[in-house]
Coordinates of C-alpha atoms in Angstrom, one line a residue:
M214 CA 27.7 8.5 37.0
K215 CA 28.9 7.2 33.7
Q216 CA 26.6 7.6 30.6
R217 CA 25.5 4.2 29.2
I218 CA 25.7 3.2 25.6
L219 CA 23.8 0.2 24.4
I220 CA 25.5 -1.3 21.2
V221 CA 23.1 -3.6 19.3
D222 CA 24.7 -5.6 16.5
D223 CA 25.0 -9.2 15.5
S224 CA 28.8 -8.7 14.6
P225 CA 31.3 -9.5 17.4
L226 CA 33.8 -7.3 15.5
I227 CA 31.5 -4.2 15.8
H228 CA 31.0 -4.8 19.5
Q229 CA 34.7 -5.1 20.0
M230 CA 35.5 -2.0 17.9
Y231 CA 32.8 0.3 19.2
G232 CA 33.0 -1.1 22.7
A233 CA 36.7 -0.2 22.9
Q234 CA 36.1 3.4 21.6
F235 CA 33.3 4.1 24.1
E236 CA 35.0 2.6 27.2
E237 CA 38.1 4.5 26.4
A238 CA 36.0 7.7 26.2
G239 CA 34.7 7.0 29.6
F240 CA 31.3 5.6 28.9
E241 CA 29.7 2.4 30.4
V242 CA 29.0 0.0 27.6
L243 CA 26.1 -2.5 27.2
H244 CA 25.9 -5.2 24.5
A245 CA 22.9 -6.9 22.7
Q246 CA 23.3 -9.4 19.8
D247 CA 19.8 -9.2 18.4
G248 CA 16.5 -7.3 18.5
I249 CA 15.0 -9.3 21.5
E250 CA 18.0 -8.6 23.6
A251 CA 18.2 -5.0 22.6
I252 CA 14.6 -4.4 23.6
N253 CA 15.0 -6.1 27.1
A254 CA 18.3 -4.3 27.7
A255 CA 16.6 -1.0 26.9
F256 CA 13.7 -1.7 29.2
T257 CA 15.7 -3.1 32.2
Q258 CA 18.9 -1.0 32.0
M259 CA 17.7 2.2 30.6
P260 CA 20.7 3.3 28.5
D261 CA 21.4 6.9 27.7
L262 CA 21.8 6.1 24.0
I263 CA 21.3 3.2 21.7
L264 CA 23.6 2.4 18.7
L265 CA 21.4 0.1 16.6
D266 CA 22.2 -2.0 13.6
I267 CA 19.5 -2.7 11.0
N268 CA 20.1 -6.3 9.9
M269 CA 19.9 -8.7 12.9
P270 CA 18.3 -12.0 13.8
K271 CA 14.7 -12.4 14.9
I272 CA 13.5 -8.7 14.5
N273 CA 15.5 -6.0 12.6
G274 CA 16.6 -2.6 13.8
Y275 CA 13.7 -0.7 12.3
Q276 CA 11.2 -2.9 14.4
V277 CA 13.3 -2.3 17.5
C278 CA 13.3 1.3 17.0
R279 CA 9.5 1.6 16.4
L280 CA 8.8 -0.4 19.5
L281 CA 11.1 1.5 21.8
K282 CA 9.9 4.8 20.4
D283 CA 6.3 3.8 21.1
H284 CA 6.8 3.0 24.7
R285 CA 6.6 5.7 27.4
D286 CA 9.7 4.6 29.3
T287 CA 12.0 4.3 26.3
K288 CA 10.7 6.9 23.7
T289 CA 13.1 9.7 24.9
I290 CA 16.3 7.4 24.5
P291 CA 18.2 8.8 21.5
I292 CA 18.5 6.0 19.0
I293 CA 21.3 6.1 16.3
I294 CA 20.9 3.6 13.5
E295 CA 24.1 2.5 12.1
T296 CA 24.7 0.4 8.9
S297 CA 26.9 0.1 5.8
K298 CA 26.1 1.4 2.3
T299 CA 27.4 -1.9 1.0
S300 CA 25.3 -4.1 3.2
A301 CA 21.9 -5.5 2.0
T302 CA 18.9 -3.8 3.6
P303 CA 15.2 -4.5 3.4
V304 CA 14.5 -1.0 2.0
A305 CA 16.0 1.1 -0.8
D306 CA 16.9 4.1 1.2
P307 CA 18.0 3.0 4.7
K308 CA 18.8 6.5 5.9
M309 CA 15.3 7.9 5.0
W310 CA 13.7 4.8 6.5
S311 CA 15.6 5.1 9.7
F312 CA 14.1 8.6 10.4
E313 CA 10.7 7.3 9.3
T314 CA 10.8 4.7 12.0
G315 CA 11.7 7.4 14.7
A316 CA 15.5 7.2 14.8
D317 CA 17.3 10.3 16.1
G318 CA 20.4 9.8 13.9
Y319 CA 22.0 7.7 11.2
I320 CA 25.6 6.8 10.9
D321 CA 27.3 4.9 8.1
K322 CA 30.0 2.4 9.3
E323 CA 32.2 3.4 6.5
E324 CA 32.3 7.0 7.4
P325 CA 35.7 8.3 8.7
M326 CA 34.0 10.0 11.8
T327 CA 34.2 7.8 14.9
A328 CA 31.1 6.7 16.7
V329 CA 32.1 8.5 19.9
D330 CA 32.4 11.9 17.9
F331 CA 29.0 11.3 16.4
V332 CA 27.0 10.5 19.5
R333 CA 28.5 13.2 21.8
P334 CA 26.0 16.0 20.5
F335 CA 23.1 13.7 21.3
L336 CA 24.4 12.8 24.8
A337 CA 25.1 16.5 25.5
K338 CA 21.4 17.2 25.3
I339 CA 20.5 14.6 27.9
P340 CA 19.9 16.0 31.4
A341 CA 21.5 14.2 34.4
K342 CA 19.1 11.7 35.9
K343 CA 19.0 9.2 38.6
R344 CA 19.0 5.7 37.2
D345 CA 16.6 2.9 38.4
D346 CA 17.5 -0.4 36.8
S347 CA 14.7 -2.3 38.5
Q348 CA 11.8 -0.5 37.0
N349 CA 11.0 -2.9 34.3
K350 CA 11.1 -6.7 34.1
P351 CA 12.5 -8.5 31.0
M352 CA 10.0 -9.5 28.4
T353 CA 9.7 -12.9 26.8
E354 CA 10.1 -13.3 23.1
T355 CA 6.4 -14.0 22.8
E356 CA 5.5 -10.8 24.6
I357 CA 7.8 -8.8 22.5
M358 CA 6.5 -10.1 19.2
T359 CA 2.9 -9.6 20.5
A360 CA 3.7 -6.0 21.4
L361 CA 5.3 -5.5 18.0
S362 CA 2.3 -7.0 16.3
H363 CA 0.0 -4.5 18.1
L364 CA 2.2 -1.7 17.2
L365 CA 2.2 -2.6 13.5
D366 CA -1.6 -3.0 13.6
K367 CA -1.9 0.5 15.1
Q368 CA 0.4 2.0 12.6
L369 CA -1.5 0.3 9.8
Y370 CA -4.7 1.7 11.0
V371 CA -3.2 5.2 11.1
N372 CA -1.8 4.9 7.7
V373 CA -5.0 3.6 6.2
T374 CA -7.0 6.3 7.9
H375 CA -4.6 9.0 6.6
L376 CA -4.7 7.6 3.1
K377 CA -8.5 7.5 3.2
E378 CA -8.6 11.2 4.2
L379 CA -6.1 12.1 1.4
N380 CA -8.2 10.2 -1.1
E381 CA -11.4 12.0 0.0
R382 CA -9.7 15.3 -0.3
K383 CA -8.3 14.4 -3.8
N384 CA -11.8 13.4 -5.0
A385 CA -13.3 16.6 -3.6
F386 CA -10.6 18.7 -5.3
V387 CA -11.0 16.9 -8.6
T388 CA -14.8 17.3 -8.6
N389 CA -14.5 21.0 -7.7
V390 CA -12.0 21.7 -10.4
S391 CA -13.9 19.7 -13.0
H392 CA -17.1 21.6 -12.2
E393 CA -15.2 24.9 -12.5
F394 CA -14.0 23.9 -16.0
K395 CA -17.3 22.6 -17.2
S396 CA -19.3 25.9 -17.5
P397 CA -16.4 27.9 -19.2
L398 CA -15.9 25.1 -21.7
T399 CA -19.6 25.1 -22.6
V400 CA -19.6 28.9 -23.1
M401 CA -16.4 28.6 -25.2
K402 CA -18.0 25.8 -27.4
V403 CA -21.3 27.7 -28.0
G404 CA -19.4 30.9 -28.9
L405 CA -17.0 29.1 -31.2
E406 CA -20.0 27.3 -33.0
D407 CA -21.7 30.5 -33.5
I408 CA -18.7 32.0 -35.2
L409 CA -18.3 28.8 -37.3
N410 CA -22.0 29.0 -38.4
E411 CA -21.5 32.6 -39.4
A412 CA -24.0 33.9 -36.8
C413 CA -21.7 36.8 -36.2
G414 CA -20.8 37.4 -39.9
P415 CA -19.1 35.6 -42.8
T416 CA -15.9 33.5 -42.2
T417 CA -13.2 32.5 -44.6
P418 CA -12.4 28.7 -45.3
Q419 CA -9.1 29.1 -43.4
Q420 CA -11.0 30.6 -40.4
K421 CA -13.5 27.8 -40.5
E422 CA -10.8 25.2 -40.6
N423 CA -9.0 26.8 -37.5
L424 CA -12.3 27.0 -35.7
E425 CA -13.1 23.4 -36.3
R426 CA -9.7 22.5 -34.9
V427 CA -10.2 24.6 -31.8
I428 CA -13.8 23.1 -31.3
Q429 CA -12.3 19.6 -31.4
T430 CA -9.8 20.6 -28.7
V431 CA -12.6 22.0 -26.5
N432 CA -14.6 18.8 -27.1
R433 CA -11.6 16.7 -25.9
L434 CA -11.3 18.9 -22.7
G435 CA -15.0 18.5 -22.2
R436 CA -14.7 14.7 -22.4
L437 CA -11.8 14.8 -19.9
V438 CA -13.9 16.9 -17.5
V439 CA -16.8 14.4 -17.7
D440 CA -14.5 11.4 -17.2
L441 CA -12.8 13.0 -14.1
L442 CA -16.3 13.8 -12.6
D443 CA -17.3 10.1 -13.2
I444 CA -14.3 8.8 -11.6
S445 CA -14.7 11.0 -8.6
K446 CA -18.4 10.1 -8.1
I447 CA -17.5 6.4 -8.4
E448 CA -14.6 6.5 -6.0
A449 CA -16.7 8.6 -3.5
G450 CA -19.6 6.1 -3.7
K451 CA -21.9 8.8 -5.1
M452 CA -22.5 7.4 -8.5
T453 CA -26.3 6.7 -8.6
L454 CA -28.1 4.5 -11.2
N455 CA -31.5 5.3 -12.7
V456 CA -32.5 1.6 -12.9
Q457 CA -35.1 0.5 -15.5
K458 CA -35.6 -2.2 -18.1
V459 CA -33.2 -1.6 -20.9
D460 CA -33.4 -3.1 -24.4
L461 CA -29.6 -3.8 -24.8
S462 CA -30.1 -4.8 -28.4
E463 CA -31.6 -1.5 -29.4
L464 CA -29.0 0.3 -27.4
M465 CA -26.2 -1.6 -29.3
E466 CA -27.7 -0.6 -32.7
E467 CA -27.9 3.0 -31.6
V468 CA -24.1 3.1 -30.6
I469 CA -23.1 1.4 -33.8
R470 CA -25.0 3.9 -35.9
A471 CA -23.2 6.7 -34.1
Y472 CA -19.8 5.4 -35.3
A473 CA -20.9 4.8 -38.9
V474 CA -18.8 7.8 -40.1
M475 CA -15.7 6.6 -38.3
V476 CA -16.1 3.1 -39.7
K477 CA -16.6 4.5 -43.3
E478 CA -13.5 6.8 -42.9
K479 CA -11.2 4.0 -41.9
K480 CA -12.8 1.6 -44.5
M481 CA -13.3 -0.9 -41.7
H482 CA -15.6 -3.9 -41.8
L483 CA -18.0 -3.9 -38.8
I484 CA -19.8 -7.2 -38.5
K485 CA -22.6 -7.5 -36.0
D486 CA -24.7 -10.3 -34.6
I487 CA -27.4 -8.7 -32.4
P488 CA -30.6 -10.6 -31.8
A489 CA -33.6 -8.4 -31.0
N490 CA -35.2 -7.9 -27.7
L491 CA -32.4 -8.7 -25.2
F492 CA -33.3 -6.9 -22.1
V493 CA -31.2 -6.1 -18.9
T494 CA -31.9 -4.0 -15.9
G495 CA -29.8 -1.0 -15.4
D496 CA -29.2 2.7 -16.1
K497 CA -29.6 3.2 -19.9
D498 CA -27.3 6.2 -20.1
K499 CA -24.6 4.5 -18.1
L500 CA -24.8 1.3 -20.2
M501 CA -24.5 3.3 -23.3
Q502 CA -21.4 4.9 -21.9
V503 CA -19.9 1.5 -21.2
I504 CA -20.6 0.3 -24.8
I505 CA -19.3 3.5 -26.3
N506 CA -16.1 3.5 -24.2
V507 CA -15.4 -0.2 -25.2
L508 CA -16.4 0.0 -28.9
H509 CA -14.6 3.3 -29.3
N510 CA -11.4 1.7 -27.9
S511 CA -11.6 -1.1 -30.5
L512 CA -12.4 1.1 -33.4
K513 CA -9.6 3.5 -32.5
Y514 CA -6.9 0.9 -32.3
T515 CA -8.0 -1.1 -35.3
P516 CA -6.0 -0.2 -38.5
Q517 CA -7.5 0.9 -41.8
K518 CA -9.5 -1.8 -43.5
G519 CA -9.5 -3.8 -40.3
K520 CA -12.4 -5.7 -38.9
V521 CA -14.6 -5.3 -35.7
M522 CA -17.1 -7.9 -34.7
V523 CA -19.9 -7.1 -32.3
Q524 CA -21.9 -10.1 -30.9
L525 CA -24.7 -10.2 -28.3
K526 CA -25.7 -13.5 -26.8
K527 CA -28.3 -14.5 -24.3
W528 CA -27.4 -17.2 -21.7
E529 CA -29.6 -18.6 -19.0
K530 CA -29.5 -15.6 -16.6
E531 CA -27.0 -13.4 -18.4
V532 CA -26.5 -11.3 -21.5
R533 CA -23.0 -11.4 -23.0
L534 CA -21.7 -8.7 -25.3
E535 CA -18.4 -9.5 -27.1
I536 CA -16.5 -6.8 -29.1
E537 CA -13.5 -8.3 -31.0
D538 CA -11.1 -6.5 -33.2
T539 CA -8.2 -7.0 -35.5
G540 CA -5.9 -4.4 -33.8
P541 CA -2.4 -4.7 -32.6
G542 CA -3.4 -6.8 -29.6
I543 CA -2.3 -6.4 -26.0
T544 CA 0.7 -8.1 -24.3
K545 CA 0.1 -10.3 -21.3
E546 CA 1.8 -7.8 -19.0
N547 CA -0.3 -4.9 -20.3
L548 CA -3.5 -7.1 -20.2
E549 CA -3.4 -6.9 -16.3
K550 CA -3.2 -3.1 -16.4
I551 CA -5.8 -2.2 -19.1
F552 CA -8.5 -1.4 -16.6
D553 CA -6.2 0.6 -14.2
K554 CA -6.9 4.3 -14.1
F555 CA -4.5 6.7 -15.9
V556 CA -2.5 3.9 -17.4
R557 CA -1.8 3.9 -21.2
I558 CA -0.9 0.6 -22.6
T559 CA 0.5 1.9 -25.8
A560 CA 3.5 4.1 -26.4
E561 CA 1.8 5.5 -29.5
K562 CA 0.4 9.0 -29.1
R563 CA -3.4 8.8 -29.2
E564 CA -6.2 11.1 -28.2
G565 CA -8.0 10.3 -25.0
T566 CA -7.8 10.4 -21.2
G567 CA -6.9 6.8 -20.5
L568 CA -10.1 6.6 -18.3
G569 CA -12.5 5.1 -20.8
L570 CA -11.9 1.4 -19.8
P571 CA -11.6 2.0 -16.1
I572 CA -14.9 3.9 -16.0
A573 CA -16.6 1.1 -18.1
R574 CA -15.3 -1.5 -15.6
D575 CA -16.5 0.4 -12.6
L576 CA -20.0 1.0 -14.2
V577 CA -20.3 -2.6 -15.1
L578 CA -19.5 -3.6 -11.6
L579 CA -22.1 -1.2 -10.3
H580 CA -24.7 -3.1 -12.5
G581 CA -23.6 -6.4 -10.9
G582 CA -21.9 -7.5 -14.0
K583 CA -18.3 -8.5 -15.2
I584 CA -16.0 -7.2 -17.8
W585 CA -12.6 -8.5 -19.0
A586 CA -10.3 -8.5 -22.0
E587 CA -8.8 -11.4 -23.9
S588 CA -5.8 -10.7 -26.2
E589 CA -2.4 -11.6 -27.5
S590 CA 0.1 -9.2 -29.0
G591 CA -0.3 -9.0 -32.7
K592 CA -3.6 -11.0 -32.7
G593 CA -6.3 -8.5 -31.9
S594 CA -8.4 -8.1 -28.8
K595 CA -11.8 -9.2 -27.5
F596 CA -13.7 -7.4 -24.8
V597 CA -16.4 -9.3 -23.0
I598 CA -19.2 -7.7 -20.8
V599 CA -21.6 -9.9 -19.0
L600 CA -24.8 -8.3 -17.4
P601 CA -27.6 -9.9 -15.5
V602 CA -30.7 -10.5 -17.8
S603 CA -33.8 -8.5 -16.9
P604 CA -36.3 -10.7 -15.1
A605 CA -39.5 -11.5 -17.1
K606 CA -42.6 -9.7 -16.1

C-alpha cells in the first residue's frame, strides 16, 4: 500500500511541483487548498504525513496544526510546516512557532533539499497500518471553527494557569530572598553606625567619610528590600491595611518637615497650601508611604532653585492632593508607563528602585482612591492623589 502525502497550500505551483516529486517517488498524493480542506482531508483520508503551508485562506497552518495535534485520530500524523523566509508570516520566528504549535518538522521552500528527501526519515518511523477511509465524516466550516475556538479557549486557560503559578512562585521567591537580606542589612547598619559614632574607638575624618558612604549604600539596599517586600505582598493580595481616621493635613506637614534639609540643600522653593483638619479613612503608615514616594520623586527631579507646590483640597466626598514641580516634565509616551513596575522614565542615572510610584499607585487603589500624573516634556509635572473623605461622626 502506497504511503499518502497530504499537500496543503494555496499555491497551484507548489501543488504541481511537490505533487510531481512525491508521485515520481512512489507516494499517493492528496491535495488541499486551504485550512478547512486540510482538516477534512486529514480526518477522512488519514494521510501518513502532512506537508502544511502557513499562510492560507480561512485558517492558517498554525491553527490547522494545533487542531489536528489535539484530536485523538490525527495527533500521531507527522506534520511538516513549510514556508519561505521571504514570505510574510503572522509571527517573527516561523520555525520556532511551528514547533510550538506541535509540528514535527519545518522546511524552507528555498532550501536546496527536496521535499521527498526531507520527509523520508519521518515516514520511515511510521509502522505499517490498515487504512480505514470511512472512519470520520467531513466537518462543516462552522464545526471546524467551533472546534478551533474550543481549542484556543483550552490553550488560553492552560497558559493563564501556568502564568499564574509562575507569578506565585516569583512572589514567594522575592519575598523569601528579601527577608533573607533584611536581617543581615540591619546588623551591618548597626555595626557601621557604632564604628562611625566611635563606640569601638576613635576614627579619622577619612574613615568617617568612608563609613558614611557605606551606610548610605546599606540604606539604599534596605529601601530596595522594603520595596520588593511591598510589591510581593500587594501582588499576592496579602497587603493588609490598619484602617483608622487619619488627619491628612497633619500627615502632609510631617512629611514636608522630613524633607526640609533636601529642600534647603537644593535651594528650592516649596510652596504649600494645606488647610487644617482634612480627614480620610485609611492606614496612616501606608498613606505616609504614598506621600513620601510621590513628593520625593518631585523633589528629586526638580533642579536647583526649582519650585515644588503642594496643595490639599477638600471636595464634597473626596480629599485631593496635588504635588506640582518645575522639573523636566514627562513625555506623553512615558506618561503612560510612569506607574509601571521596574520602568525608569529617564535615561539619567539616579538613585532608587523604580518602584516608588508603582507602590504608591497600588496603595492608593487599596484605599479606594485614584492617582495619576499630568505633564508635558519641559513643563514640569503634576501628581494628583484623590482619596475618599472620612465620614463625619
